[in-house]
Short mmCIF file of C-alpha atoms in Angstrom, two decimals:
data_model
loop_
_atom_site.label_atom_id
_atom_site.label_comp_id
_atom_site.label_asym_id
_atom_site.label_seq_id
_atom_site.Cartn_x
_atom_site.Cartn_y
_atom_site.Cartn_z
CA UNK A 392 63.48 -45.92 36.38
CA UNK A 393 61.28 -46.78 34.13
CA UNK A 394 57.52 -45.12 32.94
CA UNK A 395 55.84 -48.25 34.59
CA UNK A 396 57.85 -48.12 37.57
CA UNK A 397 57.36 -44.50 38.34
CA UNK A 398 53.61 -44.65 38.31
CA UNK A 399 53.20 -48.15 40.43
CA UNK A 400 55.47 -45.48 42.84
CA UNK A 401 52.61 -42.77 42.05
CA UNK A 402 49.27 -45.36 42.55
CA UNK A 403 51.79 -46.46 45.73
CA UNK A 404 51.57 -42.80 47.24
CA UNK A 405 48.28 -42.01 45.93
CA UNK A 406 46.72 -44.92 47.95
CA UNK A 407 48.43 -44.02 51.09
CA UNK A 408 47.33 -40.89 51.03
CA UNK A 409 43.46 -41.85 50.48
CA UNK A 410 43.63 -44.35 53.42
CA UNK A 411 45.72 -41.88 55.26
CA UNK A 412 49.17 -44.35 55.28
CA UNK A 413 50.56 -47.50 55.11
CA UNK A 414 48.76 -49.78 57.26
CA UNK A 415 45.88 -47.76 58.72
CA UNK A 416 42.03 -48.67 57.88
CA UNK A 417 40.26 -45.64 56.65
CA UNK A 418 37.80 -43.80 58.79
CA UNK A 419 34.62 -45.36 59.48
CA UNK A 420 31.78 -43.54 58.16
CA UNK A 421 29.46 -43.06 60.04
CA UNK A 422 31.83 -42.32 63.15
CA UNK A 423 30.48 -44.80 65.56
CA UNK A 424 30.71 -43.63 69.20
CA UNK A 425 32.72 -45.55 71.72
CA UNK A 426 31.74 -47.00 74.44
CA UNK A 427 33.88 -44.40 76.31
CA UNK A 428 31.63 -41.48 74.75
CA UNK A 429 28.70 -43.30 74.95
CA UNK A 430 29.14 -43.39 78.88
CA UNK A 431 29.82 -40.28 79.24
CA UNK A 432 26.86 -39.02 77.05
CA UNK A 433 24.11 -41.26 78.52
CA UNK A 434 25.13 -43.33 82.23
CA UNK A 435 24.14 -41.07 85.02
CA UNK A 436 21.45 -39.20 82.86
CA UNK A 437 17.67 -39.35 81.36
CA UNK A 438 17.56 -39.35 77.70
CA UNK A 439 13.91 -38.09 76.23
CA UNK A 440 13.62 -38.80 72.39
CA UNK A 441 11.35 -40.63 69.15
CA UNK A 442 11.12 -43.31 67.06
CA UNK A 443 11.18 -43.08 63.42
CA UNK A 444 7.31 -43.93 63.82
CA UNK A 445 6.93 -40.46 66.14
CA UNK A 446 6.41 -42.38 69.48
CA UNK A 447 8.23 -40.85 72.27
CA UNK A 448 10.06 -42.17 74.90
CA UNK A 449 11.85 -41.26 78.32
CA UNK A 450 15.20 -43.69 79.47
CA UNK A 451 16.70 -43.16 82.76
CA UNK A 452 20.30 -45.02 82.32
CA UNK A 453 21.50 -45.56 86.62
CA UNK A 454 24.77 -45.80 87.17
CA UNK A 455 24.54 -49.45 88.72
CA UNK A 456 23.20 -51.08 85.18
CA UNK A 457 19.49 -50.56 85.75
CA UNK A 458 17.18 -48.68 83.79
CA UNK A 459 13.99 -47.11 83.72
CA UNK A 460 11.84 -46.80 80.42
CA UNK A 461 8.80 -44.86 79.69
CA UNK A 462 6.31 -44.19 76.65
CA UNK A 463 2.93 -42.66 76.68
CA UNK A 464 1.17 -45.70 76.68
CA UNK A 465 3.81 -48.44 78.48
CA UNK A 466 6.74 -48.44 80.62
CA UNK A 467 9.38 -51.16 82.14
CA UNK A 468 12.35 -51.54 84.08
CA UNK A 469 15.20 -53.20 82.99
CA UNK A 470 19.29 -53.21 82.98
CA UNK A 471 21.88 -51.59 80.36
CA UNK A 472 25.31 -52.96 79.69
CA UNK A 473 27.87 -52.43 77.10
CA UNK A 474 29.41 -55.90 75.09
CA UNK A 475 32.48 -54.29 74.10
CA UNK A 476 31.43 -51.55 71.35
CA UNK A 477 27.41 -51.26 71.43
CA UNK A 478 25.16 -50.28 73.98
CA UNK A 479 22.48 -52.78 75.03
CA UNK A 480 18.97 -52.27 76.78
CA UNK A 481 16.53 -54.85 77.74
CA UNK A 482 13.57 -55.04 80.52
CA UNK A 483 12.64 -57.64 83.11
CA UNK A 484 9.61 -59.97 82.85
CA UNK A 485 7.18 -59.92 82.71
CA UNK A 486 6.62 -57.63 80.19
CA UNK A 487 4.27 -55.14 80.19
CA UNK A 488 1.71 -55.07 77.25
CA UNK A 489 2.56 -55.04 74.63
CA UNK A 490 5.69 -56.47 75.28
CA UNK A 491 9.13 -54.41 75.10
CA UNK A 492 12.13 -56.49 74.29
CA UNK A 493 14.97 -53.82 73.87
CA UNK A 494 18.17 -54.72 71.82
CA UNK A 495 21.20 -53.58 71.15
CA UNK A 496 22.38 -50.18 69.37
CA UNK A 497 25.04 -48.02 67.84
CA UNK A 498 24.91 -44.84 68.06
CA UNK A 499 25.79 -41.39 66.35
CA UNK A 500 26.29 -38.25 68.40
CA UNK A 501 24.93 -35.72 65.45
CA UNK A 502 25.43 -32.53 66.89
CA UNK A 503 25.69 -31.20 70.86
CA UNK A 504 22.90 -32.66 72.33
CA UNK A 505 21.51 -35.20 69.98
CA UNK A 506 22.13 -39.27 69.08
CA UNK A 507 20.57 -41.65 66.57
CA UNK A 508 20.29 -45.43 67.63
CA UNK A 509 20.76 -47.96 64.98
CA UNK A 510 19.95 -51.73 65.74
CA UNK A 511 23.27 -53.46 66.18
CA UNK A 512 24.84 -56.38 65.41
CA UNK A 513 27.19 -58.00 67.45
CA UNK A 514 30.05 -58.57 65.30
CA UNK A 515 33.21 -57.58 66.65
CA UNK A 516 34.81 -55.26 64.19
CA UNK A 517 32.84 -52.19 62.74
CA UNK A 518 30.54 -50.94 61.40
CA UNK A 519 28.66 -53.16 63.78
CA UNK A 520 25.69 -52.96 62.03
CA UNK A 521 23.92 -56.09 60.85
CA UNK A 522 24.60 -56.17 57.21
CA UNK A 523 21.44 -55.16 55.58
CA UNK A 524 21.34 -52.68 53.05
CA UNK A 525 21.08 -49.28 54.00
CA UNK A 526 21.41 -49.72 57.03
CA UNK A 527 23.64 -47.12 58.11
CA UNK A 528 20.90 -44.68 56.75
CA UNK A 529 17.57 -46.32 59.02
CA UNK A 530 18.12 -44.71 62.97
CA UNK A 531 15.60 -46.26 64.95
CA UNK A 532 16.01 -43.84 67.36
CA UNK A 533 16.43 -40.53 68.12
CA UNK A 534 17.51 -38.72 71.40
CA UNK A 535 18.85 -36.07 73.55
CA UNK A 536 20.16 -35.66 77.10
CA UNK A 537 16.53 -34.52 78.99
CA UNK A 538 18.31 -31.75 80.90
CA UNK A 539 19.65 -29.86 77.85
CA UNK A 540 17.79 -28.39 74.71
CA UNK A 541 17.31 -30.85 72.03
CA UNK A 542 19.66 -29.97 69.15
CA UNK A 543 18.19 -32.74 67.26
CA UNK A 544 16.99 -31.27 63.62
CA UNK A 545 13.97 -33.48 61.65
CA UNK A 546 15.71 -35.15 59.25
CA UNK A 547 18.38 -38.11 59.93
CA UNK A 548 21.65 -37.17 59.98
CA UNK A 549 23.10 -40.11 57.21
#
């Protein structure tokens, strides 16, 4: 064997045991929850949380798709769904003022009791995040399940 041969078998091993073998994608960082975990963590349950801006909010996620959104100085009704690996919120017309329009969002569990929204795309493959640069480091939201302590810390978690 010779010197070249043994160290394309080296750079061979080497890169299979970065992306953790032959034929698997690495991990995605950040760990995206599933839709799976995000049901369990939110349908069912009221979420309280903040913007990045400091507004708060309350979200009441009912197990038959509907929801019910508050702020200090607004609140709406509306319907959640999941299509396929983010979590979607809008509210029904008409709007109150000023308007809410909801979107779509991925979502971080950061510790025990606390999740940062990112505005989705709707790609179908991860990271499922619209493409723009830094993205992955600008939650739009933060939150917590209401009937738990908050483990949420200041800063963002990415």
């Amino acid at each position: 064997m010779t010197a070249t041969m043994r160290l394309a078998g080296f750079l061979l091993l080497a890169g299979a045991a970065i992306t953790g073998g032959a034929g698997r994608a690495p991990a995605l960082d950040p760990p995206w929850m599933s839709e799976a975990a995000m049901r369990e963590a939110f349908i069912g349950r009221t979420l309280d949380g903040h913007y990045g801006n400091g507004v708060t909010w309350t979200e009441t996620y009912l197990e038959n798709g509907r929801l019910d959104y508050r702020e200090p100085t607004r609140s709406a009704v509306g319907n959640w769904y999941f299509p396929g690996h983010v979590f979607c919120t809008f509210y029904d017309a008409p709007p109150p003022m000023p308007p809410l329009n909801g979107g779509c969002w991925t979502t971080l569990k950061v510790s025990a009791n606390c999740y940062e929204f990112y505005l989705a795309g709707l790609t179908p493959d991860p990271p499922y995040e619209d493409g723009a640069p830094g993205m992955a480091q600008r939650w739009n939201a933060r939150g917590w399940r209401a009937d738990q302590p908050s483990t949420c810390q200041e800063k963002p978690s990415v």
